[in-house]
Amino acid sequence: MNKAKLGLIILALVAVPNALATKTDFYAGIPVKAITNEHGYMLVDMRTNQTILYFNHTAINENLDGKPSITKDEAIEMAEELCGEAYTLVRVTENPYDYDIQFERRVNGIAVFGEDCYVVVNRMTGKIAAYRKIPVEEVKVEQVVKLKKEEVLKIAKARDAKLYIVPGFGVVWFTDGDAVDAVSGKIVSDEMKRIMAEKYKTTVDFGKLEREVWVGEIKSKADSKGIDNDQGAVFRADDEMCKDDIDAAEASMETSYSYWYPWSWDDDADDYDVVSSDSTVNYILGHFEAVYYSGHGNRYCIALGGTGSSSTYCTNDIANNRQTRLFVVSACYAGGNSFGDRLAQNGVGCVIGASGEIADIQYWWGYSACADWAGRFWDWATGNVNVAYQKTAHEARIAANTAVWKKDCNLDSEKGYCNIYI
């Protein structure tokens, strides 16, 4: 594809004379200038004047009732041209309305922390609707790895670990308990906490950006809510790392619409906490409008009762005629494969989940990627005071994926009909 044409596809809807520049903020440690207009917002790297984040609600929602005009291979080609040679394609998910495409930068096969390129292409129009492109940093550390994952799990007494290059520091295993130097085996959590706070500082207020976009078409769309039965529910597997995820989702469901309208989407969303039986899950999916689950899964099941438990809720356990309009499944594989398909077949209106692995491993430095994602998604889906206006489930997923630059817990898959307001 011609680069000039690609640029027009991206910029024609955003870079207009009436755009409003805001004060300098930081996003993943990058000093940025925010620009907004009636179509959305973008973050521009003040050092290079390059756009590193772009969210265009017009392009996201354009012609969703139409027919696809672009193939998956064509979408990948567009994304590769936008991202550049520094990034390696990790996955592409074909959803009813979009192609959700993820790249990451790797050096000698090891991922560089934070350096990724995320692209959403509207299937119906072929336009790039959103993207995040974190610029690469020169890697001056040796990519030496002396410890295997199994050794690290013993050192940190952890269940999972992921290897990263942290520019300016070295190669580190991030686990759900600690950070471990991949060469020495030393636990470096305290040092990494300081590095993360300074190096990857983020101060951008996406709700503020959207309040600047509160005009015309968006306002009229936000007034067109769904059934809104005020029925929210959250539940999880018996894993303490999932507790803050469902807490964040519940808090968002219960947050006031605005300072002028103090009521919320659901003043008292039901927190089922740890669920251990199929019948309870079927009850939840039969009685609540919007539901969030955080835990573990595979292509056919989600875990009930913890990692070591044999209790599961699988495709064959899903009762017919479920009534939930939106079910968000924060678990590896489940929402984006056969389990999600069966949920949609058995009555769940929209299923949002992951087609592959997700992780919540930054727990040791006071940050949970899954809780961050859950809070943002349900803010947008309910339209509470934090985000200024309500999005469809489809758009809320893209907004959360784009905003949360720590990508380990982003959900890439949609099943059923997700162009809905709850």
Short mmCIF file of C-alpha atoms in Angstrom, two decimals:
data_model
loop_
_atom_site.label_atom_id
_atom_site.label_comp_id
_atom_site.label_asym_id
_atom_site.label_seq_id
_atom_site.Cartn_x
_atom_site.Cartn_y
_atom_site.Cartn_z
CA MET A 1 0.00 0.00 0.00
CA ASN A 2 1.18 3.50 -0.83
CA LYS A 3 2.41 5.27 2.34
CA ALA A 4 0.71 8.52 1.38
CA LYS A 5 -2.60 6.67 1.05
CA LEU A 6 -2.08 4.99 4.43
CA GLY A 7 -1.46 8.38 6.00
CA LEU A 8 -4.70 9.74 4.57
CA ILE A 9 -6.63 6.75 5.89
CA ILE A 10 -5.37 7.57 9.37
CA LEU A 11 -5.25 11.35 9.48
CA ALA A 12 -8.16 12.54 7.37
CA LEU A 13 -10.58 12.12 10.25
CA VAL A 14 -8.41 13.57 13.02
CA ALA A 15 -5.91 16.20 11.93
CA VAL A 16 -8.29 19.07 11.26
CA PRO A 17 -7.79 22.82 11.84
CA ASN A 18 -10.19 22.91 14.79
CA ALA A 19 -8.23 20.35 16.79
CA LEU A 20 -7.49 21.41 20.36
CA ALA A 21 -3.99 20.96 21.76
CA THR A 22 -3.77 20.24 25.50
CA LYS A 23 -0.94 20.49 28.04
CA THR A 24 2.06 18.18 28.07
CA ASP A 25 1.46 14.82 29.74
CA PHE A 26 3.30 11.51 29.85
CA TYR A 27 2.26 8.21 28.34
CA ALA A 28 4.46 5.17 29.02
CA GLY A 29 7.22 7.62 29.91
CA ILE A 30 6.88 9.58 26.67
CA PRO A 31 6.14 13.34 26.83
CA VAL A 32 3.03 13.80 24.72
CA LYS A 33 0.72 16.49 23.41
CA ALA A 34 -2.94 15.52 23.17
CA ILE A 35 -5.09 16.63 20.23
CA THR A 36 -8.87 16.19 20.16
CA ASN A 37 -11.75 16.92 17.82
CA GLU A 38 -15.23 15.59 17.18
CA HIS A 39 -13.85 12.30 15.85
CA GLY A 40 -11.60 11.35 18.76
CA TYR A 41 -8.13 12.01 20.05
CA MET A 42 -4.47 11.38 19.41
CA LEU A 43 -1.25 11.57 21.45
CA VAL A 44 1.79 13.07 19.74
CA ASP A 45 5.35 12.41 20.92
CA MET A 46 6.72 15.88 21.66
CA ARG A 47 10.27 14.74 20.96
CA THR A 48 9.63 13.51 17.42
CA ASN A 49 6.19 14.94 16.52
CA GLN A 50 5.05 11.39 15.69
CA THR A 51 1.58 10.13 16.64
CA ILE A 52 1.92 7.28 19.14
CA LEU A 53 -1.76 6.80 20.00
CA TYR A 54 -4.85 7.34 17.87
CA PHE A 55 -8.48 6.68 18.72
CA ASN A 56 -11.16 7.57 16.16
CA HIS A 57 -14.70 6.76 17.29
CA THR A 58 -16.09 7.74 13.86
CA ALA A 59 -13.88 5.22 12.07
CA ILE A 60 -14.57 2.54 14.70
CA ASN A 61 -18.35 2.79 14.26
CA GLU A 62 -18.56 3.53 10.55
CA ASN A 63 -20.70 1.22 8.39
CA LEU A 64 -20.83 -1.64 10.92
CA ASP A 65 -24.00 -2.95 9.26
CA GLY A 66 -22.28 -3.15 5.89
CA LYS A 67 -20.23 -5.86 4.22
CA PRO A 68 -16.48 -6.40 4.72
CA SER A 69 -14.35 -4.52 2.21
CA ILE A 70 -10.91 -5.72 3.26
CA THR A 71 -9.33 -9.13 3.82
CA LYS A 72 -7.26 -10.19 6.80
CA ASP A 73 -4.08 -10.22 4.71
CA GLU A 74 -4.77 -6.68 3.48
CA ALA A 75 -5.36 -5.51 7.06
CA ILE A 76 -2.08 -7.08 8.17
CA GLU A 77 -0.27 -5.35 5.31
CA MET A 78 -1.69 -1.98 6.40
CA ALA A 79 -0.71 -2.61 10.01
CA GLU A 80 2.81 -3.75 9.09
CA GLU A 81 3.31 -0.59 7.05
CA LEU A 82 2.11 1.55 9.93
CA CYS A 83 4.16 -0.24 12.59
CA GLY A 84 7.40 -0.73 10.66
CA GLU A 85 10.13 -3.35 10.61
CA ALA A 86 11.05 -2.99 14.28
CA TYR A 87 7.95 -4.94 15.34
CA THR A 88 7.08 -8.63 15.04
CA LEU A 89 3.50 -9.74 14.40
CA VAL A 90 2.17 -11.56 17.45
CA ARG A 91 -1.44 -12.21 16.46
CA VAL A 92 -4.35 -11.02 14.36
CA THR A 93 -7.95 -11.64 15.42
CA GLU A 94 -10.80 -11.47 12.92
CA ASN A 95 -13.88 -10.12 14.70
CA PRO A 96 -17.31 -9.36 13.21
CA TYR A 97 -16.46 -5.66 12.85
CA ASP A 98 -12.67 -5.41 12.93
CA TYR A 99 -9.25 -6.96 12.68
CA ASP A 100 -7.48 -6.66 16.02
CA ILE A 101 -3.73 -6.80 15.34
CA GLN A 102 -0.86 -6.94 17.84
CA PHE A 103 2.88 -6.54 17.28
CA GLU A 104 5.75 -6.42 19.74
CA ARG A 105 9.40 -5.55 19.46
CA ARG A 106 11.80 -8.39 20.05
CA VAL A 107 15.58 -8.45 20.30
CA ASN A 108 17.10 -11.90 19.77
CA GLY A 109 13.65 -13.33 20.34
CA ILE A 110 13.06 -11.57 23.67
CA ALA A 111 10.24 -9.03 24.01
CA VAL A 112 11.23 -5.47 24.92
CA PHE A 113 9.03 -4.29 27.78
CA GLY A 114 6.36 -1.79 26.75
CA GLU A 115 7.42 -1.54 23.10
CA ASP A 116 4.47 -2.69 21.04
CA CYS A 117 2.26 -1.66 18.15
CA TYR A 118 -1.49 -2.27 18.37
CA VAL A 119 -3.75 -1.66 15.35
CA VAL A 120 -7.52 -1.94 14.83
CA VAL A 121 -8.83 -1.96 11.24
CA ASN A 122 -12.54 -1.55 10.52
CA ARG A 123 -13.44 -4.59 8.35
CA MET A 124 -16.29 -2.79 6.61
CA THR A 125 -14.37 0.31 5.50
CA GLY A 126 -10.73 -0.77 5.56
CA LYS A 127 -9.85 2.27 7.69
CA ILE A 128 -7.46 2.23 10.60
CA ALA A 129 -9.75 3.01 13.52
CA ALA A 130 -7.30 2.99 16.41
CA TYR A 131 -3.65 2.30 17.11
CA ARG A 132 -0.91 2.58 19.67
CA LYS A 133 2.71 2.62 18.54
CA ILE A 134 5.22 2.88 21.36
CA PRO A 135 8.54 4.03 19.84
CA VAL A 136 11.58 1.79 20.17
CA GLU A 137 14.49 2.60 22.42
CA GLU A 138 18.09 1.62 21.81
CA VAL A 139 18.89 -1.58 23.68
CA LYS A 140 22.41 -1.38 25.14
CA VAL A 141 22.19 -4.36 27.47
CA GLU A 142 23.42 -7.85 26.69
CA GLN A 143 20.55 -10.24 26.06
CA VAL A 144 21.97 -12.94 28.29
CA VAL A 145 19.60 -15.41 29.94
CA LYS A 146 21.09 -17.90 32.40
CA LEU A 147 17.97 -18.91 34.27
CA LYS A 148 15.21 -21.02 32.81
CA LYS A 149 11.58 -20.30 33.56
CA GLU A 150 11.29 -23.34 35.84
CA GLU A 151 14.20 -22.10 37.98
CA VAL A 152 12.69 -18.64 38.22
CA LEU A 153 9.34 -19.98 39.37
CA LYS A 154 11.10 -21.73 42.27
CA ILE A 155 13.15 -18.66 43.21
CA ALA A 156 10.13 -16.35 43.21
CA LYS A 157 7.68 -19.00 44.46
CA ALA A 158 5.51 -17.98 41.53
CA ARG A 159 3.14 -19.73 39.13
CA ASP A 160 4.00 -17.86 35.95
CA ALA A 161 6.84 -15.78 34.54
CA LYS A 162 7.53 -13.81 31.39
CA LEU A 163 10.91 -12.70 30.04
CA TYR A 164 11.51 -9.07 29.07
CA ILE A 165 14.34 -6.79 28.09
CA VAL A 166 14.07 -3.58 30.11
CA PRO A 167 16.09 -0.91 28.25
CA GLY A 168 18.72 0.61 30.51
CA PHE A 169 18.55 -2.26 33.00
CA GLY A 170 18.84 -5.73 31.53
CA VAL A 171 16.93 -8.95 30.98
CA VAL A 172 14.36 -9.65 33.68
CA TRP A 173 11.86 -12.36 34.45
CA PHE A 174 8.59 -10.75 35.57
CA THR A 175 6.54 -13.13 37.70
CA ASP A 176 3.28 -12.86 39.60
CA GLY A 177 5.34 -12.57 42.78
CA ASP A 178 8.62 -10.80 42.03
CA ALA A 179 11.04 -9.58 39.37
CA VAL A 180 14.11 -11.76 38.92
CA ASP A 181 17.35 -10.86 37.14
CA ALA A 182 17.69 -13.38 34.30
CA VAL A 183 21.48 -13.61 34.71
CA SER A 184 22.13 -13.57 38.46
CA GLY A 185 18.84 -14.92 39.76
CA LYS A 186 18.66 -12.00 42.19
CA ILE A 187 15.23 -10.72 43.13
CA VAL A 188 15.16 -7.11 41.93
CA SER A 189 11.56 -6.14 42.67
CA ASP A 190 12.39 -3.04 44.73
CA GLU A 191 14.74 -1.69 42.08
CA MET A 192 12.26 -2.44 39.31
CA LYS A 193 9.46 -0.65 41.17
CA ARG A 194 11.54 2.52 41.11
CA ILE A 195 12.49 2.08 37.46
CA MET A 196 8.88 1.45 36.40
CA ALA A 197 7.59 4.49 38.27
CA GLU A 198 10.17 6.79 36.68
CA LYS A 199 10.76 5.29 33.25
CA TYR A 200 7.16 4.48 32.32
CA LYS A 201 5.33 7.39 33.96
CA THR A 202 1.77 7.81 32.64
CA THR A 203 -0.41 10.84 33.44
CA VAL A 204 -2.81 11.04 30.47
CA ASP A 205 -6.45 11.41 31.55
CA PHE A 206 -8.50 9.77 28.78
CA GLY A 207 -11.72 10.86 30.42
CA LYS A 208 -10.61 14.48 30.12
CA LEU A 209 -9.80 13.98 26.45
CA GLU A 210 -13.27 12.57 25.87
CA ARG A 211 -14.94 15.44 27.66
CA GLU A 212 -13.35 17.64 24.99
CA VAL A 213 -14.95 15.38 22.38
CA TRP A 214 -18.43 15.76 23.94
CA VAL A 215 -20.18 17.16 20.90
CA GLY A 216 -22.88 16.44 18.32
CA GLU A 217 -22.91 12.87 17.13
CA ILE A 218 -21.30 11.39 20.24
CA LYS A 219 -23.78 13.03 22.58
CA SER A 220 -26.75 11.83 20.56
CA LYS A 221 -25.32 8.30 20.47
CA ALA A 222 -24.62 8.33 24.19
CA ASP A 223 -28.26 9.19 24.83
CA SER A 224 -29.29 6.01 22.99
CA LYS A 225 -28.66 3.52 25.78
CA GLY A 226 -29.58 -0.11 25.87
CA ILE A 227 -32.11 -1.86 28.04
CA ASP A 228 -30.27 -0.73 31.18
CA ASN A 229 -31.88 -3.06 33.68
CA ASP A 230 -29.24 -2.04 36.22
CA GLN A 231 -28.13 -5.64 36.46
CA GLY A 232 -24.40 -6.12 36.82
CA ALA A 233 -22.55 -9.10 38.28
CA VAL A 234 -18.92 -10.09 38.75
CA PHE A 235 -17.29 -13.38 39.75
CA ARG A 236 -13.87 -15.00 39.70
CA ALA A 237 -11.83 -18.14 40.11
CA ASP A 238 -10.31 -18.84 43.53
CA ASP A 239 -7.15 -16.86 42.80
CA GLU A 240 -6.36 -13.78 44.88
CA MET A 241 -4.79 -12.09 41.85
CA CYS A 242 -8.27 -11.93 40.31
CA LYS A 243 -9.84 -10.18 43.30
CA ASP A 244 -8.71 -6.68 42.33
CA ASP A 245 -9.97 -7.30 38.78
CA ILE A 246 -13.57 -7.95 39.80
CA ASP A 247 -13.37 -5.18 42.40
CA ALA A 248 -12.40 -2.72 39.65
CA ALA A 249 -15.22 -3.89 37.38
CA GLU A 250 -17.79 -3.69 40.17
CA ALA A 251 -16.62 -0.22 41.19
CA SER A 252 -17.00 1.02 37.62
CA MET A 253 -20.50 -0.45 37.33
CA GLU A 254 -21.42 1.44 40.51
CA THR A 255 -19.74 4.78 39.69
CA SER A 256 -22.05 7.78 39.22
CA TYR A 257 -22.92 8.93 35.71
CA SER A 258 -21.77 12.49 36.48
CA TYR A 259 -21.56 15.11 39.19
CA TRP A 260 -25.02 16.32 38.15
CA TYR A 261 -26.57 12.85 37.89
CA PRO A 262 -25.31 10.96 40.96
CA TRP A 263 -27.06 7.68 40.19
CA SER A 264 -25.04 4.96 38.49
CA TRP A 265 -25.59 2.22 35.91
CA ASP A 266 -26.04 -0.19 38.83
CA ASP A 267 -25.92 1.17 42.39
CA ASP A 268 -25.34 -2.30 43.80
CA ALA A 269 -23.79 -4.65 41.25
CA ASP A 270 -23.74 -8.22 42.56
CA ASP A 271 -20.33 -9.56 43.61
CA TYR A 272 -20.47 -13.36 43.62
CA ASP A 273 -16.71 -13.50 44.36
CA VAL A 274 -15.49 -17.12 44.01
CA VAL A 275 -18.00 -19.33 42.20
CA SER A 276 -17.62 -23.11 42.37
CA SER A 277 -20.65 -24.59 40.62
CA ASP A 278 -22.01 -24.71 37.08
CA SER A 279 -25.52 -23.97 38.30
CA THR A 280 -24.43 -20.68 39.85
CA VAL A 281 -22.78 -19.55 36.61
CA ASN A 282 -25.88 -20.52 34.63
CA TYR A 283 -28.01 -18.55 37.09
CA ILE A 284 -25.78 -15.47 36.70
CA LEU A 285 -25.88 -15.69 32.89
CA GLY A 286 -29.63 -16.17 33.02
CA HIS A 287 -30.47 -13.17 35.19
CA PHE A 288 -27.93 -10.37 34.73
CA GLU A 289 -27.56 -7.93 31.87
CA ALA A 290 -23.77 -7.51 32.02
CA VAL A 291 -21.29 -9.89 33.67
CA TYR A 292 -17.51 -9.91 34.23
CA TYR A 293 -15.39 -12.97 35.04
CA SER A 294 -11.69 -13.00 35.94
CA GLY A 295 -9.76 -16.23 36.23
CA HIS A 296 -8.25 -19.01 34.17
CA GLY A 297 -9.39 -20.78 31.05
CA ASN A 298 -8.74 -22.75 27.90
CA ARG A 299 -10.54 -23.03 24.59
CA TYR A 300 -13.46 -24.92 26.10
CA CYS A 301 -13.70 -23.98 29.79
CA ILE A 302 -13.17 -21.45 32.55
CA ALA A 303 -11.91 -22.44 35.98
CA LEU A 304 -14.18 -22.42 39.01
CA GLY A 305 -12.47 -22.72 42.37
CA GLY A 306 -8.84 -22.09 41.53
CA THR A 307 -5.86 -23.25 39.48
CA GLY A 308 -5.51 -26.55 41.33
CA SER A 309 -9.21 -27.33 41.32
CA SER A 310 -10.87 -29.72 38.91
CA SER A 311 -14.05 -27.64 38.99
CA THR A 312 -14.74 -26.02 35.62
CA TYR A 313 -17.53 -24.47 33.58
CA CYS A 314 -17.24 -25.76 30.02
CA THR A 315 -19.06 -25.63 26.71
CA ASN A 316 -21.32 -28.57 27.61
CA ASP A 317 -22.25 -26.94 30.94
CA ILE A 318 -23.71 -23.79 29.35
CA ALA A 319 -27.47 -23.91 29.66
CA ASN A 320 -29.69 -22.83 26.76
CA ASN A 321 -31.53 -19.53 26.58
CA ARG A 322 -29.08 -17.45 28.64
CA GLN A 323 -30.18 -13.83 29.00
CA THR A 324 -26.92 -11.92 29.61
CA ARG A 325 -26.39 -9.27 26.93
CA LEU A 326 -22.66 -8.73 27.64
CA PHE A 327 -20.24 -11.25 29.18
CA VAL A 328 -16.58 -10.26 29.48
CA VAL A 329 -14.31 -13.27 30.07
CA SER A 330 -10.86 -12.25 31.35
CA ALA A 331 -9.14 -15.61 31.00
CA CYS A 332 -6.70 -17.23 28.61
CA TYR A 333 -8.25 -18.56 25.36
CA ALA A 334 -11.82 -19.05 26.62
CA GLY A 335 -13.73 -16.02 25.32
CA GLY A 336 -12.18 -16.07 21.88
CA ASN A 337 -12.61 -19.73 21.00
CA SER A 338 -15.13 -22.59 21.34
CA PHE A 339 -16.27 -21.53 24.82
CA GLY A 340 -17.14 -18.06 23.56
CA ASP A 341 -18.84 -19.48 20.48
CA ARG A 342 -21.06 -21.73 22.60
CA LEU A 343 -21.98 -18.87 24.94
CA ALA A 344 -23.16 -16.85 21.94
CA GLN A 345 -25.04 -19.83 20.50
CA ASN A 346 -26.82 -20.37 23.82
CA GLY A 347 -28.13 -16.84 24.14
CA VAL A 348 -25.40 -14.55 25.45
CA GLY A 349 -25.63 -11.47 23.24
CA CYS A 350 -21.99 -10.37 23.20
CA VAL A 351 -18.93 -12.24 24.49
CA ILE A 352 -15.64 -10.34 24.83
CA GLY A 353 -12.51 -12.30 25.63
CA ALA A 354 -9.03 -13.39 24.58
CA SER A 355 -8.11 -15.60 21.65
CA GLY A 356 -4.81 -16.58 23.31
CA GLU A 357 -2.86 -16.12 26.52
CA ILE A 358 -3.23 -13.12 28.79
CA ALA A 359 -1.27 -12.41 31.95
CA ASP A 360 -1.51 -10.33 35.10
CA ILE A 361 2.09 -10.56 36.23
CA GLN A 362 2.98 -7.02 37.32
CA TYR A 363 1.34 -7.65 40.69
CA TRP A 364 4.57 -7.14 42.68
CA TRP A 365 4.98 -3.47 41.81
CA GLY A 366 1.50 -2.42 42.79
CA TYR A 367 -0.05 -2.60 39.35
CA SER A 368 -2.52 -5.05 37.86
CA ALA A 369 -2.94 -4.93 34.09
CA CYS A 370 -6.22 -6.87 34.31
CA ALA A 371 -7.69 -4.59 36.98
CA ASP A 372 -6.64 -1.53 34.98
CA TRP A 373 -8.27 -2.93 31.83
CA ALA A 374 -11.43 -3.99 33.68
CA GLY A 375 -11.88 -0.61 35.30
CA ARG A 376 -11.45 1.27 32.05
CA PHE A 377 -13.67 -1.06 30.02
CA TRP A 378 -16.60 -0.88 32.44
CA ASP A 379 -16.17 2.89 32.79
CA TRP A 380 -16.69 3.20 29.05
CA ALA A 381 -19.38 0.52 28.76
CA THR A 382 -21.49 2.11 31.52
CA GLY A 383 -20.68 5.72 30.57
CA ASN A 384 -19.84 6.87 34.10
CA VAL A 385 -18.28 10.14 35.20
CA ASN A 386 -14.72 8.91 34.56
CA VAL A 387 -15.13 8.84 30.78
CA ALA A 388 -17.79 11.45 29.92
CA TYR A 389 -19.91 9.35 27.57
CA GLN A 390 -21.07 5.79 27.04
CA LYS A 391 -19.60 3.52 24.38
CA THR A 392 -20.93 0.33 22.86
CA ALA A 393 -19.34 -2.88 24.12
CA HIS A 394 -17.44 -3.07 20.83
CA GLU A 395 -16.02 0.44 21.10
CA ALA A 396 -15.33 0.11 24.85
CA ARG A 397 -13.13 -2.92 24.18
CA ILE A 398 -11.06 -1.04 21.61
CA ALA A 399 -10.82 2.01 23.87
CA ALA A 400 -9.55 -0.06 26.79
CA ASN A 401 -7.08 -1.98 24.62
CA THR A 402 -5.70 1.24 23.16
CA ALA A 403 -5.39 3.12 26.45
CA VAL A 404 -3.79 0.33 28.52
CA TRP A 405 -0.29 0.23 27.07
CA LYS A 406 0.73 -2.69 29.30
CA LYS A 407 -0.82 -5.09 26.84
CA ASP A 408 -0.66 -8.39 28.75
CA CYS A 409 -4.34 -8.30 29.72
CA ASN A 410 -5.94 -6.73 26.63
CA LEU A 411 -8.89 -8.68 25.22
CA ASP A 412 -8.88 -9.04 21.44
CA SER A 413 -11.95 -11.13 20.61
CA GLU A 414 -15.70 -10.54 20.15
CA LYS A 415 -18.34 -13.19 19.69
CA GLY A 416 -22.00 -12.55 18.94
CA TYR A 417 -23.38 -9.03 18.46
CA CYS A 418 -21.29 -6.48 20.39
CA ASN A 419 -22.48 -3.23 18.81
CA ILE A 420 -24.74 -2.71 21.83
CA TYR A 421 -25.17 -0.35 24.75
CA ILE A 422 -25.85 -1.93 28.13
#
